[in-house]
Amino acid sequence: MHMPAYFEYGCGVKIVAGHDALEHIPEMLARLGAKRPLIVTDPGVAGAGLVDILTAAIKDRITIGGVEDGVPPDSSIQTVVAIAEAYRRQTCDALIAIGGGSVLDTAKGVNILVSEDSDDLLAFRGSGTVKRPLRPLLAVPTTSGTGSETTLVAVIKDETRHRKMAFASPFLIPDAAVLDSRMTLNLPPVITASTAMDAMTHAIEAYTCLAKNPLSDVGALNAVKLISRHLPQVMATPEDAEGRLALALAATLAGMAFGNSMVGMVHNIGHALGGVCGVPHGSCMAMLLPYGLEYNHHKNGHLTADLLVPLAGADTYARTPPERRADTVIHMIRELNESLHQACEGRYPRFLKEVRNAGGAQAVPRDALPRVVRAALDDAAILFNPEDLDYDDYILVLEHAWDGRPLDRSLIRRGP
Amino acid sequence: MQLPDQLEFSCPVKLLYGRRALEHLPYEFGARNVRRPLLLSDEDAVRENRMRALTDALRASEIELGAVEPPAQGIDLDLVHELAAIYRDRDHDALLVMGGGALMDLAKLVNIVVSTGQDDPAGFGASNGIAQRLKPMALIAPAAASGGEASGHVKADRIELQSIHLMPDLAVIDERTVGAPDQKAVLNAGLTALAFGVEAMLGAKRNPMVDIYAANAVQMAMAALQSAAEMPVALTTRMLTASATVMAGCILAGKAPGKLHRLGTCLAATGRLSFSEALGVLLPAAVTLEAHKHGRVPARLLSALMGLERSSGTPVGQRSLLAATALMSLLNDLYRLTEGRLPRNLRDAGFEPDDLAAVCAAFDETAGDGDQDAAMVMLQQALDGKPNQSGC
């Protein structure tokens, strides 16, 4: 057990999970004193029929004030203000956010405005500016990856200044995260695989990077175990509701872990790769995860070795010589990526050179790597990575990840 | 881990652990719009002048601290009302508790009164009758804790309440305020936390969220108990004990106590041993029984008890025996350490076979089907403290 000199751990969101968790929403809202929720979602979620599933589950017992289904992929202040107006116009008293990170961030922003009776969202930017409980907010995730249903942060774009603004407060944490297997049952294979590997990366970086703590450690290990056990089953049998629910729980566990322990270079490079080349976040995580573990091996190989227990079981851990455990973990993650690539008939990329954009062109040309590095050098997620990276180190990692070669560890410059 | 079909989990407690943890309170209070907390402290905190560290930590902030040292007497409603009046008259906006056990129960009752305006907390019923959020409350956790401080439970003056809203918003574990209790207090706190953790990891309601707190309660308590021989009790041990008891409270949360907890209460009611000691002597039997019922002991529990390296090669079929043996070995060590004052089994506490039926009869009448039989099996095994692989 690793006890840091100082750490914090908390996750105030109530977790309600099950195959009919949605049916509990009216009772949860009643306990929170709400009777007329506004549903906030995006066109993709609405088009997939998920809002219909939710409304069918609750409409007999509660009046739905309205459905706002126009949240864009990057939430904006303009969107937040418009939905807050709809909330007031329809005399709603609670919010149900159905979707991923952007939808939830939008709902958090709306909640600030309607609870504080304001139209000026920017007045509440930064940390700790929201100082009292807001209206009831329930989060219903529709992918098993981001874990944003557990966080106290919202990131919303200020379109006039072309900047993303962060809002952080304990009062932004949703009152509950409702995890229902029906919400992810029809996710396409590539999204299922990449979002699950996003959650896997949250858990593994939380466990192996510098800000780890004993509570997030247990959540992270449980998340890795659930994903490694259930992801292959769900890929083989997409209608496996038990497996879908397990992946949803794993994503929430991983969100709780990294929300308290931060992440490392995989997220750092992934943020840059997403920003520069538009590669989906989950794909970035999956492709880069083995490289992050290889690069940090000389600093945290003993922690990577521990992951063999949730990945392969205690018996395999005991049978594997200690000096080979970390390498076995890295090999297993590469094997998992390979099997997901096969299961998705090649649409799940293993290496950067395999990523295609919507038009079918290569999304990460090799000559884009220097721009990715420059963006990574400006990203704060690197702060808790065990080993430092400078420009050349990033290039080393990215070139290997582009080709799909295991990292040549003899080339890594070892810091103190 | 077999996932339940339905899962509900909530833990509103934010833990601040470690060096200069108190210095983070102004930020946490500020984020909750707290300006004027009322500090309730127990006589140990006053005697050891633990408030000094707190006032130092708050000095540069805008927090205006009011303080009361409630009399060290049983909790009654008059005292609750008296403190609630102080809270209101001095315009306080949060409660800050430096101490454990009855003081935290008192603070929870005061919070009900000042938050709801209801003078009689018993009016909320025993279970989950409190529907609203209460005023912010922070616990500065001591090493000498009962294990219930961070929970949503209150038991005082014929009032028994359970609600998630009774849990503190913050639990602070700081080197300067864990206190310097004697060895016995540390052992009691450690055994309680260990039992809460083990029971949560064995039970049918186990889930991966509760596991976070349960595995840590077990690991921290084991580490603390195994190092409690050092005198005076080392700071690291006291920090671990305080943490383990906060974990225990988070496990219990606002839920009904489990079988081990309830049977421990019945044993303690005989007056022959404390609640913590009762939990301790029941633990090996509880592991054996639950393993028999559910077919296996989780690998995570064995790892928390013995460490990953020692536990990982154990075949599934041998885990329960190994876990029970590890717990018995711990009890034997503590028996020797305390020169027989901490019982290893019920005989050490003066029980004879004929005494068990009365304890079993006193076992919670609301126990589910089969629980009373299970209680007798546990008591019989705990009498001599011998592990029984068959479980019955």
PDB file of C-alpha atoms in Angstrom, chain A residues 134-229:
ATOM      1  CA  LEU A 134     -27.501  23.825  -7.540  1.00  0.00           C
ATOM      2  CA  ARG A 135     -30.685  22.336  -9.016  1.00  0.00           C
ATOM      3  CA  PRO A 136     -30.873  18.536  -9.198  1.00  0.00           C
ATOM      4  CA  LEU A 137     -28.786  17.123 -12.048  1.00  0.00           C
ATOM      5  CA  LEU A 138     -28.774  13.482 -13.100  1.00  0.00           C
ATOM      6  CA  ALA A 139     -26.162  12.186 -15.538  1.00  0.00           C
ATOM      7  CA  VAL A 140     -26.989   9.285 -17.844  1.00  0.00           C
ATOM      8  CA  PRO A 141     -23.824   8.272 -19.742  1.00  0.00           C
ATOM      9  CA  THR A 142     -24.281   6.787 -23.215  1.00  0.00           C
ATOM     10  CA  THR A 143     -20.720   5.604 -23.690  1.00  0.00           C
ATOM     11  CA  SER A 144     -18.541   3.704 -21.251  1.00  0.00           C
ATOM     12  CA  GLY A 145     -15.437   5.803 -21.352  1.00  0.00           C
ATOM     13  CA  THR A 146     -15.153   9.412 -20.246  1.00  0.00           C
ATOM     14  CA  GLY A 147     -16.130   9.074 -16.600  1.00  0.00           C
ATOM     15  CA  SER A 148     -17.215  12.722 -16.741  1.00  0.00           C
ATOM     16  CA  GLU A 149     -20.335  11.844 -14.757  1.00  0.00           C
ATOM     17  CA  THR A 150     -18.104  11.720 -11.664  1.00  0.00           C
ATOM     18  CA  THR A 151     -16.228  14.990 -12.031  1.00  0.00           C
ATOM     19  CA  LEU A 152     -16.669  18.452 -10.545  1.00  0.00           C
ATOM     20  CA  VAL A 153     -15.428  20.185 -13.686  1.00  0.00           C
ATOM     21  CA  ALA A 154     -17.095  21.545 -16.831  1.00  0.00           C
ATOM     22  CA  VAL A 155     -15.186  22.757 -19.899  1.00  0.00           C
ATOM     23  CA  ILE A 156     -17.201  25.064 -22.142  1.00  0.00           C
ATOM     24  CA  LYS A 157     -16.037  26.975 -25.194  1.00  0.00           C
ATOM     25  CA  ASP A 158     -16.227  30.779 -25.232  1.00  0.00           C
ATOM     26  CA  GLU A 159     -16.859  31.279 -28.935  1.00  0.00           C
ATOM     27  CA  THR A 160     -16.227  35.004 -28.925  1.00  0.00           C
ATOM     28  CA  ARG A 161     -12.760  34.586 -27.427  1.00  0.00           C
ATOM     29  CA  HIS A 162     -12.051  31.227 -29.103  1.00  0.00           C
ATOM     30  CA  ARG A 163     -11.056  29.747 -25.769  1.00  0.00           C
ATOM     31  CA  LYS A 164     -12.207  26.861 -23.637  1.00  0.00           C
ATOM     32  CA  MET A 165     -13.244  27.983 -20.175  1.00  0.00           C
ATOM     33  CA  ALA A 166     -13.077  25.707 -17.125  1.00  0.00           C
ATOM     34  CA  PHE A 167     -15.569  25.723 -14.275  1.00  0.00           C
ATOM     35  CA  ALA A 168     -14.860  23.738 -11.094  1.00  0.00           C
ATOM     36  CA  SER A 169     -16.840  23.376  -7.882  1.00  0.00           C
ATOM     37  CA  PRO A 170     -18.015  20.524  -5.653  1.00  0.00           C
ATOM     38  CA  PHE A 171     -21.540  21.721  -6.470  1.00  0.00           C
ATOM     39  CA  LEU A 172     -21.087  20.887 -10.159  1.00  0.00           C
ATOM     40  CA  ILE A 173     -20.914  17.163  -9.377  1.00  0.00           C
ATOM     41  CA  PRO A 174     -24.156  15.565 -10.568  1.00  0.00           C
ATOM     42  CA  ASP A 175     -26.502  14.366  -7.858  1.00  0.00           C
ATOM     43  CA  ALA A 176     -26.442  10.928  -9.425  1.00  0.00           C
ATOM     44  CA  ALA A 177     -24.958   8.967 -12.294  1.00  0.00           C
ATOM     45  CA  VAL A 178     -27.514   6.555 -13.702  1.00  0.00           C
ATOM     46  CA  LEU A 179     -25.796   3.639 -15.444  1.00  0.00           C
ATOM     47  CA  ASP A 180     -28.242   1.552 -17.451  1.00  0.00           C
ATOM     48  CA  SER A 181     -27.200  -1.213 -19.832  1.00  0.00           C
ATOM     49  CA  ARG A 182     -29.835  -0.086 -22.383  1.00  0.00           C
ATOM     50  CA  MET A 183     -27.948   3.158 -22.929  1.00  0.00           C
ATOM     51  CA  THR A 184     -24.905   1.410 -24.415  1.00  0.00           C
ATOM     52  CA  LEU A 185     -26.452  -1.746 -25.838  1.00  0.00           C
ATOM     53  CA  ASN A 186     -26.384  -0.504 -29.438  1.00  0.00           C
ATOM     54  CA  LEU A 187     -23.007   1.225 -29.421  1.00  0.00           C
ATOM     55  CA  PRO A 188     -21.094   0.385 -32.616  1.00  0.00           C
ATOM     56  CA  PRO A 189     -18.090  -1.934 -32.105  1.00  0.00           C
ATOM     57  CA  VAL A 190     -15.447   0.731 -32.743  1.00  0.00           C
ATOM     58  CA  ILE A 191     -17.010   3.114 -30.210  1.00  0.00           C
ATOM     59  CA  THR A 192     -17.452   0.292 -27.698  1.00  0.00           C
ATOM     60  CA  ALA A 193     -13.801  -0.671 -28.050  1.00  0.00           C
ATOM     61  CA  SER A 194     -12.257   2.798 -28.071  1.00  0.00           C
ATOM     62  CA  THR A 195     -14.330   4.172 -25.183  1.00  0.00           C
ATOM     63  CA  ALA A 196     -13.571   1.100 -23.079  1.00  0.00           C
ATOM     64  CA  MET A 197      -9.860   1.571 -23.792  1.00  0.00           C
ATOM     65  CA  ASP A 198     -10.262   5.231 -22.810  1.00  0.00           C
ATOM     66  CA  ALA A 199     -11.547   4.029 -19.431  1.00  0.00           C
ATOM     67  CA  MET A 200      -8.754   1.423 -19.273  1.00  0.00           C
ATOM     68  CA  THR A 201      -6.210   4.210 -19.792  1.00  0.00           C
ATOM     69  CA  HIS A 202      -7.808   6.398 -17.109  1.00  0.00           C
ATOM     70  CA  ALA A 203      -7.467   3.518 -14.673  1.00  0.00           C
ATOM     71  CA  ILE A 204      -3.940   2.496 -15.646  1.00  0.00           C
ATOM     72  CA  GLU A 205      -2.526   6.016 -15.629  1.00  0.00           C
ATOM     73  CA  ALA A 206      -4.251   6.720 -12.294  1.00  0.00           C
ATOM     74  CA  TYR A 207      -2.564   3.617 -10.864  1.00  0.00           C
ATOM     75  CA  THR A 208       0.900   4.090 -12.350  1.00  0.00           C
ATOM     76  CA  CYS A 209       1.485   7.847 -12.282  1.00  0.00           C
ATOM     77  CA  LEU A 210       2.742  10.160  -9.579  1.00  0.00           C
ATOM     78  CA  ALA A 211      -0.479  11.365  -7.934  1.00  0.00           C
ATOM     79  CA  LYS A 212      -1.758   7.890  -7.109  1.00  0.00           C
ATOM     80  CA  ASN A 213      -3.336   7.206  -3.742  1.00  0.00           C
ATOM     81  CA  PRO A 214      -4.562   4.026  -2.029  1.00  0.00           C
ATOM     82  CA  LEU A 215      -8.254   4.680  -2.649  1.00  0.00           C
ATOM     83  CA  SER A 216      -7.985   5.487  -6.326  1.00  0.00           C
ATOM     84  CA  ASP A 217      -5.664   2.467  -6.627  1.00  0.00           C
ATOM     85  CA  VAL A 218      -8.416   0.012  -5.665  1.00  0.00           C
ATOM     86  CA  GLY A 219     -10.945   1.650  -7.974  1.00  0.00           C
ATOM     87  CA  ALA A 220      -8.424   1.612 -10.814  1.00  0.00           C
ATOM     88  CA  LEU A 221      -7.594  -2.075 -10.349  1.00  0.00           C
ATOM     89  CA  ASN A 222     -11.297  -2.956 -10.235  1.00  0.00           C
ATOM     90  CA  ALA A 223     -11.871  -0.998 -13.445  1.00  0.00           C
ATOM     91  CA  VAL A 224      -9.019  -2.793 -15.239  1.00  0.00           C
ATOM     92  CA  LYS A 225     -10.390  -6.154 -14.118  1.00  0.00           C
ATOM     93  CA  LEU A 226     -13.926  -5.400 -15.302  1.00  0.00           C
ATOM     94  CA  ILE A 227     -12.756  -4.120 -18.684  1.00  0.00           C
ATOM     95  CA  SER A 228     -10.330  -6.944 -19.357  1.00  0.00           C
ATOM     96  CA  ARG A 229     -12.957  -9.503 -18.437  1.00  0.00           C
TER      97      ARG A 229
END
